[in-house]
Coordinates of C-alpha atoms and ligand atoms in Angstrom, one line a residue:
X18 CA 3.5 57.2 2.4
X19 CA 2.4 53.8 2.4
X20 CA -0.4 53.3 4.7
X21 CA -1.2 49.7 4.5
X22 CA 2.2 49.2 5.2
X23 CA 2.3 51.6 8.3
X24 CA -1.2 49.9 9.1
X25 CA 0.1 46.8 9.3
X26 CA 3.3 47.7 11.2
X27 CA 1.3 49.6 13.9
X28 CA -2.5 49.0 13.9
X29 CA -4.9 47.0 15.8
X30 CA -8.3 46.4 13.9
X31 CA -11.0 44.7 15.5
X32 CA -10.9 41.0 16.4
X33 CA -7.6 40.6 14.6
X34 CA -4.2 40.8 14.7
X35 CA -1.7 42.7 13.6
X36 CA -0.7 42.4 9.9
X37 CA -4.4 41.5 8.8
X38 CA -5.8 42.2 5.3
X39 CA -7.6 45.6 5.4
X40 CA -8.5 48.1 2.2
X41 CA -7.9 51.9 2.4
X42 CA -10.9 54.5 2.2
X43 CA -10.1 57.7 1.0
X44 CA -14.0 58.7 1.0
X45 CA -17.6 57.9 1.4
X46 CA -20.6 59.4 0.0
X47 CA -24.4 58.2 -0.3
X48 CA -23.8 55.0 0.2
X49 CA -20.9 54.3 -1.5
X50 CA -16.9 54.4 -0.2
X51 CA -14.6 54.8 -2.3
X52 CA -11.2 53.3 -1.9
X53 CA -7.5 54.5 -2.6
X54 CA -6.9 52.4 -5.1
X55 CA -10.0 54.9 -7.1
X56 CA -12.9 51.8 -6.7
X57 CA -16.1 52.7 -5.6
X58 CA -17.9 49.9 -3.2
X59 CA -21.4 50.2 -1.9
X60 CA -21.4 49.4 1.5
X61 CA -23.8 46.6 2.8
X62 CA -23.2 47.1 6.5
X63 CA -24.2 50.7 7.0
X64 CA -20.7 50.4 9.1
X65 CA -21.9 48.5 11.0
X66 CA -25.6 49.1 11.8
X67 CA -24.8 52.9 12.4
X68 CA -24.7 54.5 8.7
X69 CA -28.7 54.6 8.4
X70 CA -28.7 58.1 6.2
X71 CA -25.7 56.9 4.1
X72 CA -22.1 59.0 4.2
X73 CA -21.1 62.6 4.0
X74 CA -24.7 63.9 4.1
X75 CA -25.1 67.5 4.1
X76 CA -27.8 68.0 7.0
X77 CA -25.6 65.8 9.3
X78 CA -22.0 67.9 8.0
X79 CA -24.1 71.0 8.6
X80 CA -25.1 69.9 11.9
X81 CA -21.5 68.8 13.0
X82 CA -19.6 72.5 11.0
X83 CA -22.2 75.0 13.3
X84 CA -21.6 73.2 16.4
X85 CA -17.8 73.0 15.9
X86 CA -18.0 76.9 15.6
X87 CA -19.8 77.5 19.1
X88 CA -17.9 74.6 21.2
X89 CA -16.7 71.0 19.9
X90 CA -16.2 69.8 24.2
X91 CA -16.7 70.3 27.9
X92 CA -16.8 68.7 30.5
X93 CA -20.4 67.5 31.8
X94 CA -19.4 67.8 34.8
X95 CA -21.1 70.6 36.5
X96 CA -22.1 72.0 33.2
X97 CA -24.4 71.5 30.5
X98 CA -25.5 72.1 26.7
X99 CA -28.3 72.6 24.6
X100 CA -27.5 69.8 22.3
X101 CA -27.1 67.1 24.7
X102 CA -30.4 68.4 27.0
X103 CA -32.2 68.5 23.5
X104 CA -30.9 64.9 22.8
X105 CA -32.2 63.7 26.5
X106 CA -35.5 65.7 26.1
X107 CA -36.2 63.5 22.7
X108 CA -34.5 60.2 23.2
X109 CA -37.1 60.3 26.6
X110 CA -40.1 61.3 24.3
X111 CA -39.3 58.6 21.9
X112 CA -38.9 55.4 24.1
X113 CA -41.0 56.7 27.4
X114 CA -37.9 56.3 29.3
X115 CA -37.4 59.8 31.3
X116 CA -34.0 59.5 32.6
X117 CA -31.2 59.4 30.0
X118 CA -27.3 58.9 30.6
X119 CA -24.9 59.8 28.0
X120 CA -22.2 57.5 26.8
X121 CA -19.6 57.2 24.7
X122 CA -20.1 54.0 23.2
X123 CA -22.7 51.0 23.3
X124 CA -20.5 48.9 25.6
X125 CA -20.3 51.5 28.6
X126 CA -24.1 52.3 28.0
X127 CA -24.5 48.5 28.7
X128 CA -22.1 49.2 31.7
X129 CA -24.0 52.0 33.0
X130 CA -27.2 49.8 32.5
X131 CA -25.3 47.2 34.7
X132 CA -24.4 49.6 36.9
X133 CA -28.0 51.1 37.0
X134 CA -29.8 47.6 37.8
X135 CA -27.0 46.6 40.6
X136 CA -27.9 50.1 41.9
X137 CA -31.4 50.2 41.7
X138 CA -31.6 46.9 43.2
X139 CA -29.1 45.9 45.4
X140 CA -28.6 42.5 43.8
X141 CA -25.5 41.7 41.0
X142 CA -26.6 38.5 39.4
X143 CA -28.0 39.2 35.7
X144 CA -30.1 36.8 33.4
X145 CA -29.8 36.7 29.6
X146 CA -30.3 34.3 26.8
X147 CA -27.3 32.5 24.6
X148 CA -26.6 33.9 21.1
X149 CA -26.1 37.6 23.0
X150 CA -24.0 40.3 21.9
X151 CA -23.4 43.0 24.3
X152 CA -20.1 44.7 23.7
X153 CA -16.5 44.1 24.5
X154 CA -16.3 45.2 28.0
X155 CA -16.0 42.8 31.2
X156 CA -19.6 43.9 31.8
X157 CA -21.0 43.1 28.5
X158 CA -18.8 40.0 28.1
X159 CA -19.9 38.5 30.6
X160 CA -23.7 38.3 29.3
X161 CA -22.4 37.8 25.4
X162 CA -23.1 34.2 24.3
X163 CA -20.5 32.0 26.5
X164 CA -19.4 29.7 23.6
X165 CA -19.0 32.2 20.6
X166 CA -19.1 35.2 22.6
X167 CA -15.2 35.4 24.6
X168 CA -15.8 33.9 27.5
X169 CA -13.0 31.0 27.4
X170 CA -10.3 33.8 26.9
X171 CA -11.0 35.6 30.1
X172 CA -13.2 33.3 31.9
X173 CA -11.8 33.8 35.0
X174 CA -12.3 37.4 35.3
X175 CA -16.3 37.2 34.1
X176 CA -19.0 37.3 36.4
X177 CA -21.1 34.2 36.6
X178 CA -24.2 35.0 35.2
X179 CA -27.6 32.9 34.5
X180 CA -28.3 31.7 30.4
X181 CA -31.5 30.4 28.9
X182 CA -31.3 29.0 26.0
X183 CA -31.2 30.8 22.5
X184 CA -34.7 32.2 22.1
X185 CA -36.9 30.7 19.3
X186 CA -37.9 31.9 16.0
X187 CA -41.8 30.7 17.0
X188 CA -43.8 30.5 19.6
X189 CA -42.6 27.6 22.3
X190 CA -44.3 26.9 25.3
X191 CA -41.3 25.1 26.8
X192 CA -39.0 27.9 26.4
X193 CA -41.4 30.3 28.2
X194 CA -41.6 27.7 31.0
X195 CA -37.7 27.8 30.8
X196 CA -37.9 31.5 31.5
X197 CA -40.6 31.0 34.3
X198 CA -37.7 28.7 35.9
X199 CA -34.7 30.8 35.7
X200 CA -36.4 34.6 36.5
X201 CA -35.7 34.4 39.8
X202 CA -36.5 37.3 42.6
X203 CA -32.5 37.3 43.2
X204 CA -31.6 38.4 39.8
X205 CA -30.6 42.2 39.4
X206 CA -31.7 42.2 35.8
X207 CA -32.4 40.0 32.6
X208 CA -31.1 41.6 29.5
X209 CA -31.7 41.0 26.0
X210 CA -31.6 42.3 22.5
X211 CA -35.6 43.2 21.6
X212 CA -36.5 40.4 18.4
X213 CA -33.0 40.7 16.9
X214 CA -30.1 39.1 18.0
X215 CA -27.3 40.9 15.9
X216 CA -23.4 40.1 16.4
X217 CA -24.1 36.8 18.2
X218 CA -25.6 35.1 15.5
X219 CA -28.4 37.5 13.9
X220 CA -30.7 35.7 14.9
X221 CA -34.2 36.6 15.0
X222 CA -36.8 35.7 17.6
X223 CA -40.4 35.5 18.8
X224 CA -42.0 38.5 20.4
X225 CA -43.9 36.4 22.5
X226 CA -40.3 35.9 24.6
X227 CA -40.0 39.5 25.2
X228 CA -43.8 39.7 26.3
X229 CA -43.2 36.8 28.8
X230 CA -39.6 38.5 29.8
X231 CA -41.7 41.5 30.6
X232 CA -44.4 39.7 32.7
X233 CA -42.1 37.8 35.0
X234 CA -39.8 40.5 35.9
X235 CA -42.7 43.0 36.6
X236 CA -44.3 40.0 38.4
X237 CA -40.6 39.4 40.6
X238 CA -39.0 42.4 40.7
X239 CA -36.7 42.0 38.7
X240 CA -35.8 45.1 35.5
X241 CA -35.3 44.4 32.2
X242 CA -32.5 46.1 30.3
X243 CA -33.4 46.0 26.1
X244 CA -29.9 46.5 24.4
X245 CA -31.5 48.1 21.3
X246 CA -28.1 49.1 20.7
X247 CA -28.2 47.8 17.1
X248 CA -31.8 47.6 16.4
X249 CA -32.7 51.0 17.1
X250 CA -33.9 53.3 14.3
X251 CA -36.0 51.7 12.6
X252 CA -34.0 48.8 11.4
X253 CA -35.9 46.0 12.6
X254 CA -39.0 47.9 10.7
X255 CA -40.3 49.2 14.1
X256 CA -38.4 52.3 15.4
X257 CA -37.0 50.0 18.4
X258 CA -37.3 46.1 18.5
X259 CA -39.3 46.2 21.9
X260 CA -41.9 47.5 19.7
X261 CA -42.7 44.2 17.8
X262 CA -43.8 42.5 21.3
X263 CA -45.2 45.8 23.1
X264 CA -43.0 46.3 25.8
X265 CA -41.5 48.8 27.8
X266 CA -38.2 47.7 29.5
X267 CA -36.8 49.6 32.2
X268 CA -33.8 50.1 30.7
X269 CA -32.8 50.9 27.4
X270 CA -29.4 51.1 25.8
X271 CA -29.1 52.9 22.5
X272 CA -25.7 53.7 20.1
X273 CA -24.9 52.4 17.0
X274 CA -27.5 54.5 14.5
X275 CA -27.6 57.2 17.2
X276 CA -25.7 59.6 15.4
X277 CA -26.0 58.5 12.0
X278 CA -22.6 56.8 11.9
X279 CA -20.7 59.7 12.1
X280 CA -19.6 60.2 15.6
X281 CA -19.5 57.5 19.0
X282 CA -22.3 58.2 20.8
X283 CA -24.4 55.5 23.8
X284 CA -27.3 56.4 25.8
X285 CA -28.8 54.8 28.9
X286 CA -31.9 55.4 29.6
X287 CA -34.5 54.6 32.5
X288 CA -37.6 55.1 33.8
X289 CA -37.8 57.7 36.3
X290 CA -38.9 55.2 39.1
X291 CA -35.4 53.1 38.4
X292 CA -33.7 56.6 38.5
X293 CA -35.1 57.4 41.9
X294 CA -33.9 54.0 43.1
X295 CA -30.4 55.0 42.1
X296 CA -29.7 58.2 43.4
X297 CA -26.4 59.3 42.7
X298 CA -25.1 57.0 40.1
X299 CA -21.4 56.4 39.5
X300 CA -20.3 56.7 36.2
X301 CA -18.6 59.6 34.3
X302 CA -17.2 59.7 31.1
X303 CA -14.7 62.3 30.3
X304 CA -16.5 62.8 27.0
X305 CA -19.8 62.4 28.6
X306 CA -22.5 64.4 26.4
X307 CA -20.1 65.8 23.5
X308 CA -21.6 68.5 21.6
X309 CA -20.2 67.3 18.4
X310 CA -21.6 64.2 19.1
X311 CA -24.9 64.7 20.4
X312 CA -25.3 67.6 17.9
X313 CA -24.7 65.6 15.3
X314 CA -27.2 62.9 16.7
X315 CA -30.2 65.5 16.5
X316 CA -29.8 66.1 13.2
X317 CA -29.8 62.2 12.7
X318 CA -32.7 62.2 14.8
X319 CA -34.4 65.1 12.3
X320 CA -33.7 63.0 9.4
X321 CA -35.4 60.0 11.1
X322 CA -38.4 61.7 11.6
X323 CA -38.4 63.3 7.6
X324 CA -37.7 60.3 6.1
X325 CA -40.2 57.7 5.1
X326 CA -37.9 55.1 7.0
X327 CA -40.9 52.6 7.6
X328 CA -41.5 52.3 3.9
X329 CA -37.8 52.6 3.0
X330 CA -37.4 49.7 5.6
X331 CA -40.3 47.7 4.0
X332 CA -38.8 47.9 0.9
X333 CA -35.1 46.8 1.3
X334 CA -36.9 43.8 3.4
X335 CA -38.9 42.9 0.4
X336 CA -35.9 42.8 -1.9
X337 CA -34.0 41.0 0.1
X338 CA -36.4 38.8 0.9
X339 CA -36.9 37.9 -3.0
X340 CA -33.4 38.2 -4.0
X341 CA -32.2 35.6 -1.3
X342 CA -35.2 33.3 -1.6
X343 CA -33.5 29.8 -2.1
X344 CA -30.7 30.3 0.3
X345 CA -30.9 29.6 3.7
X346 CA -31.8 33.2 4.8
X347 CA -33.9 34.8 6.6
X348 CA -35.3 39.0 6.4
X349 CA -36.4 41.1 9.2
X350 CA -37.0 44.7 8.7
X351 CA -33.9 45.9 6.6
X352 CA -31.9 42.7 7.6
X353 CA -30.7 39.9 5.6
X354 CA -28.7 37.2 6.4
X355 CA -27.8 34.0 4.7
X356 CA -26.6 31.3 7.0
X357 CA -23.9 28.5 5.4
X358 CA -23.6 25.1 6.6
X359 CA -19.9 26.5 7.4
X360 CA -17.4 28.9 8.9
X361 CA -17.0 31.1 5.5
X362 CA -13.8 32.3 4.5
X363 CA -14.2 36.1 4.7
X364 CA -10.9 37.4 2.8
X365 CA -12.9 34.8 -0.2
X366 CA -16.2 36.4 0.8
X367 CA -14.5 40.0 0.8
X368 CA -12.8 39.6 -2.8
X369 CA -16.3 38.0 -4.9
X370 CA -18.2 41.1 -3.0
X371 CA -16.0 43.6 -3.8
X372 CA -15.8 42.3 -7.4
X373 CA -19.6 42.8 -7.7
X374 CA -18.9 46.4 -6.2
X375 CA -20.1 45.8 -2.9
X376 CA -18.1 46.0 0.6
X377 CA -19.7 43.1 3.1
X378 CA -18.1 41.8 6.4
X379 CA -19.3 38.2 7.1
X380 CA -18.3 36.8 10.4
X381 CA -19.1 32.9 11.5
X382 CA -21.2 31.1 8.9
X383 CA -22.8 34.6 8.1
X384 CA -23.2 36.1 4.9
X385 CA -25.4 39.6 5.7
X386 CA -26.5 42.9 5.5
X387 CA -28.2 46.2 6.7
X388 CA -27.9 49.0 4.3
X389 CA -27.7 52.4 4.6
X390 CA -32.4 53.0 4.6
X391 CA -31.9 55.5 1.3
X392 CA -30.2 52.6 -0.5
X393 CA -31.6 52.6 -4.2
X394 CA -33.1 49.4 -5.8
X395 CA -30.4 49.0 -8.5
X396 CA -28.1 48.7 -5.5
X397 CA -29.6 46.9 -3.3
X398 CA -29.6 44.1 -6.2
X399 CA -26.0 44.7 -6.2
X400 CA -25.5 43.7 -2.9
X401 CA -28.2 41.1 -3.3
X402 CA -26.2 40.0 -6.2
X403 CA -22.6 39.9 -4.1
X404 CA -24.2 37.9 -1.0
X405 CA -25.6 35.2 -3.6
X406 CA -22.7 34.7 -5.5
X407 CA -20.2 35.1 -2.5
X408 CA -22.4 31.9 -1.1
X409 CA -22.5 29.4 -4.0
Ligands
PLP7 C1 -22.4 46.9 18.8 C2 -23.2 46.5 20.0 C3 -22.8 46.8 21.3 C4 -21.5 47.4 21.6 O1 -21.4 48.7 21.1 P1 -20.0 49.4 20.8 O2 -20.3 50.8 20.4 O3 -19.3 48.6 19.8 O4 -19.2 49.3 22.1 C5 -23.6 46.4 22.3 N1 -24.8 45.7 22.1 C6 -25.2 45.5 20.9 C7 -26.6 44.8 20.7 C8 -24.5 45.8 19.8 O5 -24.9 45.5 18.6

């Protein structure tokens, strides 16, 4: 059977169209994947941001194998599990956010926190800076940046919500008083990614913004939602990014690293005075809480707490950091990014990568990457190595 034929006769991959180069993976292990073809690629992008233990790991398999034996689904409604009340009981412990809804990916949890701030409040209109990424939803769209997020495609469907401008790299007095200006009392919610912004641009920004965000919506009534939907974990070399400035938001999203890459998993979660503001809230997955999933996600959770992650973090940053000195790059936590003066070529990008054994995915004038946290040093260079010479 040839599948890249088939795959190309029948299959939708994201933001492309049919027919679009892709490369076959017959398995992944540590941090490597191998391909059908029988080459071996070390993968820079952690699939994207959720692969923090690295592939096929034998606590996480374990985790997924006992579960399957006892139950791999019900329903949520009406009933419940110990893996999913576990999962609540530690995701609340670890952010001080009591009340946690399940989702089943990171754009619904940022539709549930939506839904959760129009609830809680009363009010729809949302605030949120440019350079956002939020998910694919109408929700979500609608507070992704509106030039390179997809606003022109379905603009007339989106919401009208309030932008600020892209939040700065260092401290600016004129972009706090920008904030002061558009945090208004009306507003149901202001909503950001905490210090990193990731598919929008991966751009990283001041903590004093998130501080100031924190002050005037406490100060008007107003929640803040933190999408730590990619910068949970650890990756931004604080377990969530709200912890560079501080902050508690009201509400959180989380996915992505959640379970360890291995299964799609979101969580919601707010304080408990938001949650007694909401009542009954309507939203209900059919998968809501899956055992496999949230199983799995306590075992990733286990191997979070085990592993030296902070120093494992500290490290890849310090690599990176050296290795892409003399580009125009920038490092935060286990983050690098080289910015080009133009829109690269990614099929060109793809090929000198994979030549140096190393599977990247740049999008826009980004060349970057957030390995897997037990990446080893003489692979990291690798992937150092394919990002430098994939931008000369
Ligand atoms: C990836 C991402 C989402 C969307 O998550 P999906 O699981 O792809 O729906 C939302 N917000 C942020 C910050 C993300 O990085």
């Amino acid at each position: 059977m040839d599948i890249l034929a088939l795959d190309r006769e029948h299959v939708w991959h994201p933001y492309a169209a049919p027919g679009t180069l892709v490369h076959q993976v017959v398995g992944a292990k540590g941090v490597r994947l191998t391909l059908a073809d029988g080459r071996e690629l070390i993968d820079g992008m952690s699939s994207w941001w959720a692969a923090i233990h690295g592939y096929n790991h034998p606590r996480l398999n374990q985790a997924l194998r006992s579960q399957l034996d006892s139950m791999a689904h019900v329903m949520f409604g009406g009933l419940t599990h110990e893996p999913a009340v576990r999962l609540a009981q530690r995701l609340a412990a670890m952010t001080g956010l009591e009340k946690v809804f399940l989702a089943d990916s990171g754009s619904v949890s940022v539709e549930v926190a939506i839904k959760m701030a129009m609830q809680a409040t009363g009010r729809s209109r949302l605030m949120t800076v440019r350079g956002g990424y939020h998910g694919d939803t109408f929700g979500a769209m609608a507070v992704c940046d509106p030039v390179n997020g997809m606003h022109h495609l379905f603009a007339g469907a989106l919401p009208q919500h309030v932008f600020a401008g892209l939040p700065p790299a260092e401290h600016d007095e004129a972009y706090l008083d920008e904030l002061d200006r558009l945090v208004t009392p009306d507003l149901a919610a202001v909503i950001v990614e905490p210090i990193v912004q990731g598919a929008g641009g991966m751009r990283f920004y001041h903590p004093g913004v998130l501080r100031r965000l924190r002050e005037l919506t406490a100060a008007r009534g107003v929640l803040l939602i933190a999408d730590e939907i990619a910068t949970g974990f650890g990756r931004t070399g604080e377990l969530f990014g709200c912890d560079h400035a501080g902050i508690r938001p009201d509400i959180m999203c989380l996915g992505k690293a959640l379970t360890g890459g291995y299964m799609t998993l979101a969580a919601t979660l707010c304080t408990a005075e938001v949650a007694s503001r909401i009542g009954v809230l309507m939203h209900g997955p059919t998968y809501m809480g899956n055992p496999l999933a949230t199983a799995v996600a306590n075992a990733s959770l286990d191997l979070l707490e085990e592993r030296p992650w902070r120093e494992e973090v500290r490290q890849i940053g310090n690599v990176l950091r050296e290795g892409l000195a003399g580009r125009d790059s920038r490092v935060m936590g286990a983050i690098g990014v080289i910015e080009m003066p133009e829109p690269v070529d990614v099929a060109k990008v793809q090929r000198i990568a994979m030549e140096c054994g190393v599977w990247l995915r740049p999008f826009g004038r980004l060349i970057y990457t957030m390995p897997p946290y037990g990446i080893s040093r003489q692979d990291l260079s690798a992937v150092v190595e394919a990002m430098v010479r994939a931008s000369a």
